[in-house]
PDB file of C-alpha atoms in Angstrom:
ATOM      1  CA  ASN H 672      54.957 250.968 152.293  1.00 79.00           C
ATOM      2  CA  LYS H 673      57.303 249.510 149.655  1.00 82.00           C
ATOM      3  CA  LEU H 674      54.868 250.521 146.916  1.00 82.00           C
ATOM      4  CA  ALA H 675      54.698 254.129 148.283  1.00 83.00           C
ATOM      5  CA  ASP H 676      58.474 254.270 148.571  1.00 85.00           C
ATOM      6  CA  ALA H 677      58.744 252.989 144.922  1.00 89.00           C
ATOM      7  CA  GLY H 678      56.601 255.913 143.748  1.00 88.00           C
ATOM      8  CA  CYS H 679      53.158 254.391 143.618  1.00 87.00           C
ATOM      9  CA  VAL H 680      50.554 257.199 144.015  1.00 84.00           C
ATOM     10  CA  GLY H 681      47.256 255.468 143.284  1.00 87.00           C
ATOM     11  CA  MET H 682      45.648 252.075 143.843  1.00 90.00           C
ATOM     12  CA  PHE H 683      42.313 250.630 142.614  1.00 91.00           C
ATOM     13  CA  PHE H 684      40.008 248.339 144.664  1.00 91.00           C
ATOM     14  CA  GLY H 685      37.173 246.550 142.962  1.00 91.00           C
ATOM     15  CA  VAL H 686      34.715 246.465 145.858  1.00 93.00           C
ATOM     16  CA  ASP H 687      31.615 246.119 143.627  1.00 94.00           C
ATOM     17  CA  CYS H 688      29.151 245.168 146.365  1.00 96.00           C
ATOM     18  CA  GLY H 689      29.101 245.863 150.121  1.00 95.00           C
ATOM     19  CA  ASN H 690      26.776 242.927 151.009  1.00 95.00           C
ATOM     20  CA  ASP H 691      28.804 239.871 151.953  1.00 93.00           C
ATOM     21  CA  GLU H 692      26.267 237.338 150.818  1.00 93.00           C
ATOM     22  CA  MET H 693      25.497 238.958 147.458  1.00 94.00           C
ATOM     23  CA  ARG H 694      29.141 239.458 146.692  1.00 94.00           C
ATOM     24  CA  ARG H 695      29.908 235.809 147.582  1.00 93.00           C
ATOM     25  CA  LYS H 696      26.843 234.169 145.879  1.00 93.00           C
ATOM     26  CA  THR H 697      25.991 236.501 143.052  1.00 94.00           C
ATOM     27  CA  LEU H 698      29.422 237.846 142.077  1.00 94.00           C
ATOM     28  CA  LYS H 699      31.399 234.652 143.208  1.00 93.00           C
ATOM     29  CA  ARG H 700      33.858 236.743 145.139  1.00 91.00           C
ATOM     30  CA  LYS H 701      34.797 235.089 148.472  1.00 90.00           C
ATOM     31  CA  MET H 702      36.469 237.863 150.389  1.00 89.00           C
ATOM     32  CA  ALA H 703      34.656 239.253 153.428  1.00 91.00           C
ATOM     33  CA  ASN H 704      33.893 242.929 154.104  1.00 93.00           C
ATOM     34  CA  ASP H 705      36.290 243.171 157.076  1.00 93.00           C
ATOM     35  CA  VAL H 706      39.208 241.852 154.936  1.00 93.00           C
ATOM     36  CA  ILE H 707      38.505 244.424 152.212  1.00 93.00           C
ATOM     37  CA  ILE H 708      38.189 247.339 154.724  1.00 93.00           C
ATOM     38  CA  GLU H 709      41.313 246.270 156.530  1.00 93.00           C
ATOM     39  CA  GLN H 710      43.378 246.101 153.363  1.00 92.00           C
ATOM     40  CA  ALA H 711      41.960 249.366 152.073  1.00 92.00           C
ATOM     41  CA  LYS H 712      42.892 251.173 155.264  1.00 90.00           C
ATOM     42  CA  LEU H 713      46.375 249.804 155.078  1.00 91.00           C
ATOM     43  CA  VAL H 714      46.697 251.439 151.652  1.00 91.00           C
ATOM     44  CA  LYS H 715      45.323 254.717 153.007  1.00 89.00           C
ATOM     45  CA  LYS H 716      47.972 254.781 155.817  1.00 90.00           C
ATOM     46  CA  THR H 717      50.749 254.918 153.239  1.00 91.00           C
ATOM     47  CA  GLY H 718      49.441 258.050 151.606  1.00 89.00           C
ATOM     48  CA  ILE H 719      48.578 256.207 148.341  1.00 89.00           C
ATOM     49  CA  LYS H 720      45.374 257.553 146.828  1.00 90.00           C
ATOM     50  CA  LEU H 721      42.678 254.889 146.906  1.00 92.00           C
ATOM     51  CA  SER H 722      39.963 254.436 144.275  1.00 92.00           C
ATOM     52  CA  CYS H 723      37.100 251.954 144.847  1.00 94.00           C
ATOM     53  CA  SER H 724      34.489 250.686 142.351  1.00 93.00           C
ATOM     54  CA  SER H 725      30.918 249.796 143.028  1.00 96.00           C
ATOM     55  CA  MET H 726      27.911 248.453 141.085  1.00 96.00           C
ATOM     56  CA  PHE H 727      24.249 249.056 141.842  1.00 98.00           C
ATOM     57  CA  CYS H 728      21.119 247.167 140.710  1.00 97.00           C
ATOM     58  CA  LEU H 729      22.542 243.583 140.685  1.00 97.00           C
ATOM     59  CA  PRO H 730      19.926 240.876 140.007  1.00 97.00           C
ATOM     60  CA  GLY H 731      17.706 240.657 143.102  1.00 96.00           C
ATOM     61  CA  GLU H 732      19.528 243.456 144.927  1.00 97.00           C
ATOM     62  CA  THR H 733      17.411 245.321 147.548  1.00 97.00           C
ATOM     63  CA  PRO H 734      17.727 248.938 148.538  1.00 97.00           C
ATOM     64  CA  GLU H 735      19.161 247.876 151.897  1.00 97.00           C
ATOM     65  CA  GLN H 736      21.997 245.985 150.083  1.00 97.00           C
ATOM     66  CA  MET H 737      22.578 248.921 147.807  1.00 98.00           C
ATOM     67  CA  TYR H 738      23.069 251.200 150.857  1.00 97.00           C
ATOM     68  CA  GLU H 739      25.492 248.595 152.344  1.00 97.00           C
ATOM     69  CA  THR H 740      27.667 249.139 149.256  1.00 97.00           C
ATOM     70  CA  PHE H 741      27.423 252.990 149.587  1.00 97.00           C
ATOM     71  CA  ASN H 742      28.243 252.847 153.357  1.00 97.00           C
ATOM     72  CA  MET H 743      31.116 250.450 152.859  1.00 96.00           C
ATOM     73  CA  ILE H 744      32.818 252.849 150.409  1.00 96.00           C
ATOM     74  CA  LYS H 745      32.108 255.641 152.945  1.00 95.00           C
ATOM     75  CA  GLU H 746      33.711 253.550 155.765  1.00 95.00           C
ATOM     76  CA  ILE H 747      36.773 252.799 153.710  1.00 94.00           C
ATOM     77  CA  ASP H 748      37.071 256.505 153.127  1.00 93.00           C
ATOM     78  CA  SER H 749      38.145 256.020 149.502  1.00 93.00           C
ATOM     79  CA  ASP H 750      39.674 259.097 147.936  1.00 92.00           C
ATOM     80  CA  TYR H 751      37.739 258.438 144.697  1.00 92.00           C
ATOM     81  CA  ALA H 752      34.662 256.267 144.004  1.00 93.00           C
ATOM     82  CA  TYR H 753      33.731 254.749 140.649  1.00 92.00           C
ATOM     83  CA  ALA H 754      30.039 253.950 140.599  1.00 94.00           C
ATOM     84  CA  THR H 755      28.136 252.118 137.835  1.00 95.00           C
ATOM     85  CA  ILE H 756      24.909 250.368 137.145  1.00 97.00           C
ATOM     86  CA  TYR H 757      25.251 246.595 136.703  1.00 97.00           C
ATOM     87  CA  TYR H 758      25.499 245.740 133.043  1.00 96.00           C
ATOM     88  CA  PRO H 759      24.645 242.135 132.079  1.00 96.00           C
ATOM     89  CA  PHE H 760      27.407 241.429 129.557  1.00 95.00           C
ATOM     90  CA  TYR H 761      26.229 238.783 127.126  1.00 94.00           C
ATOM     91  CA  GLY H 762      27.516 235.326 127.701  1.00 93.00           C
ATOM     92  CA  THR H 763      28.678 235.849 131.244  1.00 95.00           C
ATOM     93  CA  GLU H 764      27.567 233.636 134.006  1.00 95.00           C
ATOM     94  CA  LEU H 765      25.659 236.447 135.717  1.00 96.00           C
ATOM     95  CA  PHE H 766      23.941 237.289 132.381  1.00 96.00           C
ATOM     96  CA  GLU H 767      22.701 233.699 132.176  1.00 96.00           C
ATOM     97  CA  TYR H 768      21.546 233.808 135.709  1.00 96.00           C
ATOM     98  CA  ALA H 769      19.650 237.100 135.186  1.00 96.00           C
ATOM     99  CA  HIS H 770      18.012 235.729 131.973  1.00 95.00           C
ATOM    100  CA  GLU H 771      17.035 232.378 133.443  1.00 95.00           C
ATOM    101  CA  ASN H 772      15.559 233.967 136.602  1.00 96.00           C
ATOM    102  CA  GLY H 773      13.399 236.494 134.728  1.00 96.00           C
ATOM    103  CA  TYR H 774      15.496 239.601 135.277  1.00 97.00           C
ATOM    104  CA  LEU H 775      15.935 240.069 131.537  1.00 96.00           C
ATOM    105  CA  ASP H 776      13.216 239.743 128.918  1.00 94.00           C
ATOM    106  CA  ASP H 777      13.944 238.595 125.388  1.00 93.00           C
ATOM    107  CA  ASP H 778      13.819 242.163 123.930  1.00 95.00           C
ATOM    108  CA  THR H 779      16.414 243.279 126.403  1.00 96.00           C
ATOM    109  CA  VAL H 780      18.666 240.313 125.575  1.00 96.00           C
ATOM    110  CA  VAL H 781      18.486 241.342 121.799  1.00 95.00           C
ATOM    111  CA  LEU H 782      19.490 244.880 122.868  1.00 95.00           C
ATOM    112  CA  ILE H 783      22.442 243.611 124.839  1.00 95.00           C
ATOM    113  CA  LYS H 784      23.578 241.383 121.952  1.00 94.00           C
ATOM    114  CA  ASP H 785      23.510 244.591 119.786  1.00 93.00           C
ATOM    115  CA  GLY H 786      25.700 246.398 122.285  1.00 90.00           C
ATOM    116  CA  GLY H 787      22.842 248.566 123.622  1.00 92.00           C
ATOM    117  CA  GLY H 788      22.642 249.984 127.130  1.00 91.00           C
ATOM    118  CA  SER H 789      25.317 251.453 129.331  1.00 89.00           C
ATOM    119  CA  LEU H 790      27.061 251.070 132.705  1.00 90.00           C
ATOM    120  CA  TYR H 791      26.021 254.652 133.474  1.00 87.00           C
ATOM    121  CA  GLY H 792      22.455 254.612 132.127  1.00 89.00           C
ATOM    122  CA  GLU H 793      19.145 253.111 133.114  1.00 93.00           C
ATOM    123  CA  PRO H 794      19.434 249.529 134.582  1.00 96.00           C
ATOM    124  CA  LEU H 795      18.544 246.939 131.947  1.00 96.00           C
ATOM    125  CA  ILE H 796      17.483 244.221 134.367  1.00 96.00           C
ATOM    126  CA  LYS H 797      14.023 244.069 135.893  1.00 96.00           C
ATOM    127  CA  SER H 798      13.918 245.697 139.302  1.00 97.00           C
ATOM    128  CA  ASP H 799      11.563 247.759 141.503  1.00 96.00           C
ATOM    129  CA  TYR H 800      14.477 249.712 142.854  1.00 97.00           C
ATOM    130  CA  LYS H 801      15.982 251.327 139.746  1.00 97.00           C
ATOM    131  CA  SER H 802      15.498 254.847 141.158  1.00 96.00           C
ATOM    132  CA  THR H 803      17.457 253.909 144.290  1.00 97.00           C
ATOM    133  CA  ALA H 804      20.282 252.406 142.192  1.00 97.00           C
ATOM    134  CA  LEU H 805      20.515 255.516 139.937  1.00 96.00           C
ATOM    135  CA  LEU H 806      20.426 257.896 142.875  1.00 97.00           C
ATOM    136  CA  LEU H 807      23.291 256.094 144.723  1.00 97.00           C
ATOM    137  CA  LYS H 808      25.314 255.776 141.518  1.00 96.00           C
ATOM    138  CA  ASN H 809      24.990 259.454 140.782  1.00 95.00           C
ATOM    139  CA  ILE H 810      25.735 260.562 144.388  1.00 96.00           C
ATOM    140  CA  LEU H 811      28.584 258.290 145.472  1.00 96.00           C
ATOM    141  CA  PRO H 812      31.498 259.684 143.384  1.00 94.00           C
ATOM    142  CA  PRO H 813      31.035 263.337 144.400  1.00 94.00           C
ATOM    143  CA  TYR H 814      30.114 262.165 147.972  1.00 96.00           C
ATOM    144  CA  MET H 815      33.669 260.800 148.315  1.00 94.00           C
ATOM    145  CA  ARG H 816      35.378 263.539 146.515  1.00 92.00           C
ATOM    146  CA  PHE H 817      33.734 266.614 148.019  1.00 93.00           C
ATOM    147  CA  LYS H 818      33.452 265.769 151.710  1.00 92.00           C
ATOM    148  CA  ASN H 819      32.611 269.377 152.633  1.00 94.00           C
ATOM    149  CA  LEU H 820      29.327 268.954 150.663  1.00 95.00           C
ATOM    150  CA  ARG H 821      28.164 265.819 152.383  1.00 96.00           C
ATOM    151  CA  PHE H 822      25.461 267.632 154.328  1.00 96.00           C
ATOM    152  CA  PHE H 823      23.894 268.455 150.929  1.00 96.00           C
ATOM    153  CA  PHE H 824      24.343 264.953 149.545  1.00 96.00           C
ATOM    154  CA  ASP H 825      22.914 263.426 152.751  1.00 97.00           C
ATOM    155  CA  TYR H 826      19.851 265.634 152.309  1.00 97.00           C
ATOM    156  CA  LEU H 827      19.339 264.409 148.694  1.00 96.00           C
ATOM    157  CA  LEU H 828      19.575 260.820 149.889  1.00 97.00           C
ATOM    158  CA  ARG H 829      17.068 261.455 152.686  1.00 96.00           C
ATOM    159  CA  VAL H 830      14.503 262.965 150.342  1.00 96.00           C
ATOM    160  CA  LYS H 831      15.347 260.455 147.584  1.00 95.00           C
ATOM    161  CA  SER H 832      15.657 263.236 144.918  1.00 94.00           C
ATOM    162  CA  CYS H 833      16.624 261.387 141.781  1.00 93.00           C
ATOM    163  CA  ARG H 834      16.262 264.561 139.656  1.00 92.00           C
ATOM    164  CA  ALA H 835      18.720 266.403 141.858  1.00 94.00           C
ATOM    165  CA  GLY H 836      20.951 263.324 141.788  1.00 93.00           C
ATOM    166  CA  LYS H 837      21.185 263.621 138.012  1.00 91.00           C
ATOM    167  CA  LEU H 838      22.196 267.208 138.233  1.00 90.00           C
ATOM    168  CA  VAL H 839      24.869 266.351 140.797  1.00 92.00           C
ATOM    169  CA  ASN H 840      26.122 263.733 138.409  1.00 88.00           C
ATOM    170  CA  LEU H 841      26.137 266.125 135.488  1.00 83.00           C
ATOM    171  CA  PHE H 842      27.994 268.920 137.134  1.00 84.00           C
ATOM    172  CA  LEU H 843      30.255 267.284 139.818  1.00 86.00           C
ATOM    173  CA  THR H 844      31.076 263.761 138.506  1.00 78.00           C
ATOM    174  CA  PRO H 845      33.478 265.224 135.918  1.00 75.00           C
ATOM    175  CA  PHE H 846      35.513 266.499 138.871  1.00 80.00           C
ATOM    176  CA  SER H 847      35.064 263.373 141.004  1.00 81.00           C
ATOM    177  CA  TYR H 848      37.130 260.720 139.196  1.00 72.00           C
ATOM    178  CA  ALA H 849      40.892 260.393 139.360  1.00 63.00           C
ATOM    179  CA  THR H 850      41.337 259.741 135.615  1.00 59.00           C
ATOM    180  CA  LEU H 851      37.922 259.262 133.954  1.00 54.00           C
ATOM    181  CA  GLY H 852      37.032 262.768 135.179  1.00 52.00           C
ATOM    182  CA  LYS H 853      39.422 264.313 132.693  1.00 56.00           C
ATOM    183  CA  LEU H 854      37.533 262.690 129.840  1.00 57.00           C
ATOM    184  CA  LYS H 855      34.204 263.729 131.315  1.00 59.00           C
ATOM    185  CA  ARG H 856      35.407 267.335 131.708  1.00 59.00           C
ATOM    186  CA  ARG H 857      36.340 267.508 128.062  1.00 65.00           C
ATOM    187  CA  GLU H 858      33.040 265.997 127.046  1.00 63.00           C
ATOM    188  CA  MET H 859      31.077 268.428 129.231  1.00 61.00           C
ATOM    189  CA  LEU H 860      32.983 271.384 127.736  1.00 67.00           C
ATOM    190  CA  LYS H 861      32.160 270.211 124.211  1.00 71.00           C
ATOM    191  CA  VAL H 862      28.439 269.967 125.100  1.00 64.00           C
ATOM    192  CA  PHE H 863      28.491 273.377 126.665  1.00 62.00           C
ATOM    193  CA  LEU H 864      30.285 274.979 123.704  1.00 70.00           C
ATOM    194  CA  LYS H 865      27.704 273.414 121.331  1.00 70.00           C
ATOM    195  CA  PHE H 866      24.787 274.662 123.395  1.00 59.00           C
ATOM    196  CA  LEU H 867      26.370 278.129 123.689  1.00 64.00           C
ATOM    197  CA  SER H 868      26.940 278.165 119.856  1.00 70.00           C
ATOM    198  CA  TYR H 869      23.225 277.320 119.336  1.00 60.00           C
ATOM    199  CA  ARG H 870      22.040 279.904 121.846  1.00 58.00           C
ATOM    200  CA  LEU H 871      24.158 282.600 120.084  1.00 66.00           C
ATOM    201  CA  LYS H 872      22.597 281.463 116.702  1.00 60.00           C
ATOM    202  CA  LEU H 873      26.002 280.410 115.421  1.00 56.00           C
ATOM    203  CA  THR H 874      24.928 276.807 114.671  1.00 49.00           C
ATOM    204  CA  PRO H 875      21.620 275.668 113.238  1.00 51.00           C
ATOM    205  CA  LEU H 876      19.843 273.227 115.502  1.00 44.00           C
ATOM    206  CA  LYS H 877      19.704 270.497 112.800  1.00 48.00           C
ATOM    207  CA  LYS H 878      23.502 270.634 112.478  1.00 50.00           C
ATOM    208  CA  LEU H 879      23.971 270.662 116.228  1.00 44.00           C
ATOM    209  CA  ALA H 880      21.890 267.383 116.427  1.00 47.00           C
ATOM    210  CA  GLY H 881      24.055 265.853 113.818  1.00 48.00           C
ATOM    211  CA  GLY H 882      21.837 266.322 110.860  1.00 49.00           C
ATOM    212  CA  ASP H 883      22.687 267.333 107.264  1.00 48.00           C
ATOM    213  CA  ASN H 884      23.563 270.904 106.353  1.00 44.00           C
TER     214      ASN H 884
END
């Protein structure tokens, strides 16, 4: 209440994983789910806008555990959700764990050393559940932002439509984030204008792709 009275309008919670055991053992974060949920709901009661982060495709993570993360953010009723794919940053304890336990091959380690990969792209670790991770990552932000469209998002989750999830991410994620969304909207506008320019024959394809004149 004091934060709200002082003018605080937004707060960020790093939830990361909704499975107690994985958050404790893999991420070394000791807080329990009920504590996170209770504290988040206290923030919500003040009227402060709440943003929560999540990661999918952690080393050894199962689809059931990924859905626990999704459902925890849903239970918190976060105003905004930031969803990423786990990225094994070189030299971290979890990177070492992933490498030693066979989740990263040597070629991928070289890629990571060179700065390759992304928090928002294909998972770099070995997993049989990459499609589930990408689907949940793509659906969660608009799921929390556009609650009147949840019937549609729930359908995509039931049929496990990864292709539709990518389209949802492309068109709705730029409007789903509290701050990052502004950057994504500008990026999306630039891509659209370049495409429109090409379609109207105003820009040669080679130049559009970044080639020489």
